[in-house]
mmCIF file of C-alpha atoms in Angstrom:
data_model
loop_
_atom_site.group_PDB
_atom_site.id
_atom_site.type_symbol
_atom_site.label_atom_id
_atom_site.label_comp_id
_atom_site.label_asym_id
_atom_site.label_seq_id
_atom_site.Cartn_x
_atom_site.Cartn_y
_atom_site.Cartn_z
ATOM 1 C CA UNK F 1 132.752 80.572 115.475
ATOM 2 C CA UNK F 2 135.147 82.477 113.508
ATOM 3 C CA UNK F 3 135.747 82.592 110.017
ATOM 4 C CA UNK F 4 136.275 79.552 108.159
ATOM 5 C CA UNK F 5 139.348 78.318 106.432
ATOM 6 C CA UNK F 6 139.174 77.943 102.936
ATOM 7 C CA UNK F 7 141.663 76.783 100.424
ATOM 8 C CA UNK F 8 141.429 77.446 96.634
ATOM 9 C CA UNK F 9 143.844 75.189 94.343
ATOM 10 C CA UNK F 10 144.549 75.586 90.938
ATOM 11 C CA UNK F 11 147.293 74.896 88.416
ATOM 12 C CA UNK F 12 146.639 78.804 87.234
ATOM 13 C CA UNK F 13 147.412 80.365 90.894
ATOM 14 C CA UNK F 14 145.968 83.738 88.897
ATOM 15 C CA UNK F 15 142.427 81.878 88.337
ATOM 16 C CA UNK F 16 142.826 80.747 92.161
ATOM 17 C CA UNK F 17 143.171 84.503 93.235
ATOM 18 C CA UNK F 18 140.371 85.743 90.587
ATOM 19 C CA UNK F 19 137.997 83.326 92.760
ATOM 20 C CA UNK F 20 139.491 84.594 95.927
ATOM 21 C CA UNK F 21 138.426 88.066 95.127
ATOM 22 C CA UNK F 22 135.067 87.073 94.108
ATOM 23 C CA UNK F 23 134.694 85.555 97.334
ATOM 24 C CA UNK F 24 135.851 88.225 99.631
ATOM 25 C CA UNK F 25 133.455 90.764 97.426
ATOM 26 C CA UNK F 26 130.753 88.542 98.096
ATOM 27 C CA UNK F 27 131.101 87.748 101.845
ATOM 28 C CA UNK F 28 133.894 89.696 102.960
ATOM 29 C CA UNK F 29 134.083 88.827 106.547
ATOM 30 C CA UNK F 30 133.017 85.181 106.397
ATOM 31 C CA UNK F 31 135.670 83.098 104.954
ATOM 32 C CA UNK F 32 139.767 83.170 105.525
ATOM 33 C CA UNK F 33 140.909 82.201 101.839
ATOM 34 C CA UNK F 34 144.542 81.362 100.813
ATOM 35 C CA UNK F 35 144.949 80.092 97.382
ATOM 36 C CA UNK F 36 148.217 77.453 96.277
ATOM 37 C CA UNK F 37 148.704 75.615 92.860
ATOM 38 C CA UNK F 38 148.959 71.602 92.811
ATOM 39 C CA UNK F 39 153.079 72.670 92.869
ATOM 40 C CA UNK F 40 152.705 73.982 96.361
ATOM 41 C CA UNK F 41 149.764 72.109 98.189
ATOM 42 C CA UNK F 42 150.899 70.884 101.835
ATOM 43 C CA UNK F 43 148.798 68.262 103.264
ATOM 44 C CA UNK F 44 149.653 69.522 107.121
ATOM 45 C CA UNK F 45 147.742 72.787 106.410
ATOM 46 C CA UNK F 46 143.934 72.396 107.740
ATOM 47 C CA UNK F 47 141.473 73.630 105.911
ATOM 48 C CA UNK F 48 137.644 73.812 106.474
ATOM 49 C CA UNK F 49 137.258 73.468 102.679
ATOM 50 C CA UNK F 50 139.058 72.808 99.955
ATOM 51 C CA UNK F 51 138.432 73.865 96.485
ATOM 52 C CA UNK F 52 140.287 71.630 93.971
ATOM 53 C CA UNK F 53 140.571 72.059 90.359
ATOM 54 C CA UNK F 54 140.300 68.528 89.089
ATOM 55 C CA UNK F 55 142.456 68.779 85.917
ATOM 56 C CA UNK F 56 146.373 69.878 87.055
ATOM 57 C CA UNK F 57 149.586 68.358 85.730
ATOM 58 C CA UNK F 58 151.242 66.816 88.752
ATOM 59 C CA UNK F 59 148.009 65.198 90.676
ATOM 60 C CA UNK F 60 144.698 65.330 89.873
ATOM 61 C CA UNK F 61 142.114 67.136 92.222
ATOM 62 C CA UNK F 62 140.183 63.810 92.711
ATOM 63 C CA UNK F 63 143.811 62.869 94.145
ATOM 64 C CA UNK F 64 144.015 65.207 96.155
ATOM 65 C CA UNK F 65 140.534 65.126 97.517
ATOM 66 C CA UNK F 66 142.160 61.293 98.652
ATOM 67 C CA UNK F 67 144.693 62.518 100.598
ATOM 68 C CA UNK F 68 142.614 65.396 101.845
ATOM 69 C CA UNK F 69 140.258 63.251 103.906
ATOM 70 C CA UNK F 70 142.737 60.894 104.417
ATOM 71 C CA UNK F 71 144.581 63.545 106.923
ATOM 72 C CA UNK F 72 141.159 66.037 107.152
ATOM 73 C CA UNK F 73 138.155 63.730 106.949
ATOM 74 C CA UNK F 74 136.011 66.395 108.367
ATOM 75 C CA UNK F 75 137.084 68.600 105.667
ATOM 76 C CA UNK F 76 133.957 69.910 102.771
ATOM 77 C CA UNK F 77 135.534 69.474 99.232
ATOM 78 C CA UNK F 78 134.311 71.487 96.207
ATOM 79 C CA UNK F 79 135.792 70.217 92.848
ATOM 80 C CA UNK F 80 136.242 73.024 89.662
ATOM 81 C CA UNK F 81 136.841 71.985 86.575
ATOM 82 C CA UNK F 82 136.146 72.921 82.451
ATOM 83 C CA UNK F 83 135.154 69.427 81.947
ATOM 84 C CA UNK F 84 131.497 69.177 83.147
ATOM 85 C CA UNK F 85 131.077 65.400 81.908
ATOM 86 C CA UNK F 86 133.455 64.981 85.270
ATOM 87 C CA UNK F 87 130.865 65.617 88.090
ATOM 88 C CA UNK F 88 129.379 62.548 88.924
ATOM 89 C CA UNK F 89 132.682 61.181 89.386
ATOM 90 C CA UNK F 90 132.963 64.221 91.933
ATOM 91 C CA UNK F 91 130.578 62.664 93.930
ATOM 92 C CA UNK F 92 132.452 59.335 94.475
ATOM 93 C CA UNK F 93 135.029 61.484 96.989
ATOM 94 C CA UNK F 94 132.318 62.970 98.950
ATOM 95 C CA UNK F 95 131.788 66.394 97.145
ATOM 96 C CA UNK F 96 130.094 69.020 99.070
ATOM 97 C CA UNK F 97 129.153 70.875 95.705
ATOM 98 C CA UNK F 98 130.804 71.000 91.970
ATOM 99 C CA UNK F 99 131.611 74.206 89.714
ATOM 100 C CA UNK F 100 131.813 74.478 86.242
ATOM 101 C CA UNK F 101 133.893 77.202 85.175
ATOM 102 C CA UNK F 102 132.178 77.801 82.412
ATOM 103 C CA UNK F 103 129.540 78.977 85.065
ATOM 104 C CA UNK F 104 131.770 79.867 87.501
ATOM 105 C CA UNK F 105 129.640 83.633 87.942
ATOM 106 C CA UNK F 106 126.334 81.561 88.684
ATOM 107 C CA UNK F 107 127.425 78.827 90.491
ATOM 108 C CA UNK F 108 130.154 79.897 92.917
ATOM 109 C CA UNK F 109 127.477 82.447 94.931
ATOM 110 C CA UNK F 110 125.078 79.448 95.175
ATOM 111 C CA UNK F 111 127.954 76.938 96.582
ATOM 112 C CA UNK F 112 128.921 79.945 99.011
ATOM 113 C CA UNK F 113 125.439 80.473 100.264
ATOM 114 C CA UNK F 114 125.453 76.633 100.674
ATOM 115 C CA UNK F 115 128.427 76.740 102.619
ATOM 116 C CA UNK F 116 127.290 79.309 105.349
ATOM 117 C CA UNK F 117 123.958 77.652 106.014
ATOM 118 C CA UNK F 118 126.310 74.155 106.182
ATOM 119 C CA UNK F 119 128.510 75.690 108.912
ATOM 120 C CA UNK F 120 125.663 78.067 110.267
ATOM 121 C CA UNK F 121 123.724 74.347 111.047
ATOM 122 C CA UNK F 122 126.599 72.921 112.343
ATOM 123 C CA UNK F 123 127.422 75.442 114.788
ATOM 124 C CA UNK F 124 124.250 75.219 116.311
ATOM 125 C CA UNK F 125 123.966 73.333 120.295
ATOM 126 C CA UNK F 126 121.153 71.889 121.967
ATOM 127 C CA UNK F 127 120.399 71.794 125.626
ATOM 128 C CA UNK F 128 119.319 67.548 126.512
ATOM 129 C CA UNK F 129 119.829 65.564 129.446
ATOM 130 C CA UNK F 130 122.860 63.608 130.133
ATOM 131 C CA UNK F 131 121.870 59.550 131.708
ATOM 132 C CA UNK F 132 121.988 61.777 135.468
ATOM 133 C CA UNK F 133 119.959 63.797 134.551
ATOM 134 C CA UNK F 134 121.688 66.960 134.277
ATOM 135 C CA UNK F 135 121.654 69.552 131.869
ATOM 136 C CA UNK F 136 124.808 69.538 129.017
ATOM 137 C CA UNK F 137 125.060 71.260 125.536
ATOM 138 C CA UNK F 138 125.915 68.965 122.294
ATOM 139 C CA UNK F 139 126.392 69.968 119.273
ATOM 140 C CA UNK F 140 124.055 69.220 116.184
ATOM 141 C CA UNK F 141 127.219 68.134 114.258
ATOM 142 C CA UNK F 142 127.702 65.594 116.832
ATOM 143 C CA UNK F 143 124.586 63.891 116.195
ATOM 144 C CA UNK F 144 124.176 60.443 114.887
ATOM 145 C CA UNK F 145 120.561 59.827 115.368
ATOM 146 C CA UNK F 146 117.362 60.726 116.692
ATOM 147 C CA UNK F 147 114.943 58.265 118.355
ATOM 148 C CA UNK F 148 111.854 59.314 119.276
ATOM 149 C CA UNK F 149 110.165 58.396 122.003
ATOM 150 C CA UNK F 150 106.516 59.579 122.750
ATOM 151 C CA UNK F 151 107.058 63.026 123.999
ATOM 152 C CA UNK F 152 110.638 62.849 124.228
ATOM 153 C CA UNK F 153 113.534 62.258 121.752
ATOM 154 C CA UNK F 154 116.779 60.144 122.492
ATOM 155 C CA UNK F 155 120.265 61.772 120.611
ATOM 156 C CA UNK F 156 122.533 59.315 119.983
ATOM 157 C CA UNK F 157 126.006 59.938 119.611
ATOM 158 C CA UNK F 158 129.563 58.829 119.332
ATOM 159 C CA UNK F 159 130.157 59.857 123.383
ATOM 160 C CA UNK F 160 126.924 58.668 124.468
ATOM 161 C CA UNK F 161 122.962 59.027 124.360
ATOM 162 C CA UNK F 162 121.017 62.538 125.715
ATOM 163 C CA UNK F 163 116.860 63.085 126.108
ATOM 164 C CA UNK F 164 115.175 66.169 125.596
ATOM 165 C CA UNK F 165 111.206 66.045 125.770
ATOM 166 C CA UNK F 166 110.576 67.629 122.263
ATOM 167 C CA UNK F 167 108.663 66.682 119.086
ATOM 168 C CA UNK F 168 111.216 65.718 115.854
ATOM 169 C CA UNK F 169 109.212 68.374 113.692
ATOM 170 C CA UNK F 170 109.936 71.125 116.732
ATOM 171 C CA UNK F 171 113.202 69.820 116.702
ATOM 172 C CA UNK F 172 113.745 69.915 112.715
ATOM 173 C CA UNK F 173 111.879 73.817 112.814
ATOM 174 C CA UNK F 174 114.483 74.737 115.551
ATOM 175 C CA UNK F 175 117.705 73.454 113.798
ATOM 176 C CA UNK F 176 116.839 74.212 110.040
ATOM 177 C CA UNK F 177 118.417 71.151 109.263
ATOM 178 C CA UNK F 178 117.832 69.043 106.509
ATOM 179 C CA UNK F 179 121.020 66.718 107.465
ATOM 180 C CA UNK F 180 118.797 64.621 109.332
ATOM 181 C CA UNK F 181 116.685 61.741 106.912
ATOM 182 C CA UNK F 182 114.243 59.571 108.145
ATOM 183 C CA UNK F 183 114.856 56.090 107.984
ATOM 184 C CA UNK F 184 111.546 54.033 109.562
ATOM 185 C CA UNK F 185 108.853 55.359 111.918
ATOM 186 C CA UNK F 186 110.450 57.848 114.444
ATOM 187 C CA UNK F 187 114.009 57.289 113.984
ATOM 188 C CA UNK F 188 116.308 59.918 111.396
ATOM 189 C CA UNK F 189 120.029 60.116 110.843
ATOM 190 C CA UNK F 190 122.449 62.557 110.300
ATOM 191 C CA UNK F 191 123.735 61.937 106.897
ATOM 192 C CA UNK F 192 127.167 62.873 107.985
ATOM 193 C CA UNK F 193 127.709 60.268 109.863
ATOM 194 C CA UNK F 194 127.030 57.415 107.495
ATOM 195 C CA UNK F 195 129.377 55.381 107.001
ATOM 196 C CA UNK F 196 127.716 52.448 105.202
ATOM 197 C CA UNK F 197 124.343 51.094 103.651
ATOM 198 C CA UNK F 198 123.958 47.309 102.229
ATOM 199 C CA UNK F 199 121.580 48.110 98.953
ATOM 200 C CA UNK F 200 120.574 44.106 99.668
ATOM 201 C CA UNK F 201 119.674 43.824 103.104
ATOM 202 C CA UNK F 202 118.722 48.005 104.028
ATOM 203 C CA UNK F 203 121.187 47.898 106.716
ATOM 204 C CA UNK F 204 122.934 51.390 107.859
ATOM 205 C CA UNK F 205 125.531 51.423 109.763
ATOM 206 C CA UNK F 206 126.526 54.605 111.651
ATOM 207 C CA UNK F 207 128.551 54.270 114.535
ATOM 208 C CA UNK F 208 130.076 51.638 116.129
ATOM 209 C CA UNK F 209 127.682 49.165 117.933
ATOM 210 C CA UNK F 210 124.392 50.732 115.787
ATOM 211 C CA UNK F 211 122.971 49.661 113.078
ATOM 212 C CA UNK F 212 119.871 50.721 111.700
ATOM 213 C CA UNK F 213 117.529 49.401 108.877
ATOM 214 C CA UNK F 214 116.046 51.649 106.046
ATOM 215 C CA UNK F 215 112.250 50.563 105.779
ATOM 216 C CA UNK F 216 110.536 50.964 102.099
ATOM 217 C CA UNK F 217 108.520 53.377 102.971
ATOM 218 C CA UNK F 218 111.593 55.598 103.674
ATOM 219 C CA UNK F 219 114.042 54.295 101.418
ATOM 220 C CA UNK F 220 113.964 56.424 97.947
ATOM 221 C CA UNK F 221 114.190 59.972 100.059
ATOM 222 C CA UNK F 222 117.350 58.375 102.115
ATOM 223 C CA UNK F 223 118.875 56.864 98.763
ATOM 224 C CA UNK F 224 118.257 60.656 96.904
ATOM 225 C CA UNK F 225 120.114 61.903 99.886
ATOM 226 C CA UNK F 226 122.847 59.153 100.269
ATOM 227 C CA UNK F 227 124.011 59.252 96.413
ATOM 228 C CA UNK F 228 123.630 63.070 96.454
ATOM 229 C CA UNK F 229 125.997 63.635 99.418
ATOM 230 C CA UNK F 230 128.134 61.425 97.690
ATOM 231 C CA UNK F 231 128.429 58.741 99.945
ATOM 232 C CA UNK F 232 129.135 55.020 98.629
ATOM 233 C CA UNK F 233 128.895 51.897 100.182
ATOM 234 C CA UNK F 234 131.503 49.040 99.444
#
């Protein structure tokens, strides 16, 4: 794909453009950056993702990160602020990553790196079987499970379920993905794509229709991974 969006929003549109040149030094042809202040967001603008300062005097960035995936729910959001005490509440809007600015020179290359290999993963297709047997290409992104069966492996997905006759760890080595978590014996989900987990019963629910169940023996890897993509059940 081409290069992705990203918006930078600050109160200071100066600091905004100090971290768009920082960017563009460090991977110039990778990312499209504009930069607006919390004066002149507009909602109808699509962005990839959105970096929001989290302390501005008309609306706060954890507001905006709201409205953001209200309109964009696809959309990454990386929160700046001064105030470091702020990040775990960050992760309650579904934070890709948080900056300090106090570390803004350390972190910001790290969060970038982390941003390529996101989109780099999510790029990626696989060749499976459709139910007639034929040959399509899905993407990775589109993934809400795999089920493995013996020698083969079942993708589930939003439009439908495809077979490929592959191993999960061949598949896993292929993809460099680490999206996927296992959740019993056999079965992993994309951590994208869930939308809920009961903490009392171990349910997961991830598309309509499917619901899985976290087993103990997989449990504290899928909870490290479901807190630290910031993703709260209600």
């Amino acid at each position: 794909m081409g290069k992705r969006k990203i918006l930078l929003c600050d109160d200071e549109l100066s600091y905004a453009e100090e971290i768009k040149k920082m960017i563009i030094d460090l991977y110039p042809d990778a990312f499209d950056i504009q930069t607006a202040t919390d004066q002149s967001f507009d909602i109808n603008k699509q962005y990839d993702v959105y970096f929001l300062d989290i302390d501005m005097p008309s609306i706060s960035g954890f507001d905006l990160a709201i409205e953001v995936h209200k309109y964009h729910p696809e959309a990454l959001l990386v929160f700046l602020t001064s105030h470091e005490e702020l990040s775990m509440d960050g992760y309650q809007y579904r934070a890709f990553r948080f900056i300090s600015k106090l570390r803004l020179e350390a972190m910001l290359p790290r969060t970038l790196k982390e941003l390529k290999e996101y989109f780099n993963q999510f790029d990626q297709i696989i060749n499976v079987k459709d139910v007639n047997d034929l040959t399509v290409a899905i993407h990775i992104k589109d993934i809400t499970c795999l089920i493995a069966k013996g020698n083969y492996m079942d993708f589930n997905t939003e439009s439908g379920v495809f077979s490929k006759r592959m191993k999960v760890k061949e598949f896993l080595k292929d993809t460099h993905s680490e999206i996927f978590v296992p959740v019993e014996r056999g079965v992993l989900v994309n951590m994208r794509h869930v939308k809920k987990y009961d903490y009392k019963t171990g349910e997961l629910f991830i598309q309509d229709g499917m619901h899985l169940k976290v087993t103990k023996k997989y449990k504290e890897e899928f909870l490290k991974q479901y807190v630290k993509r910031g993703i709260y059940s209600s």
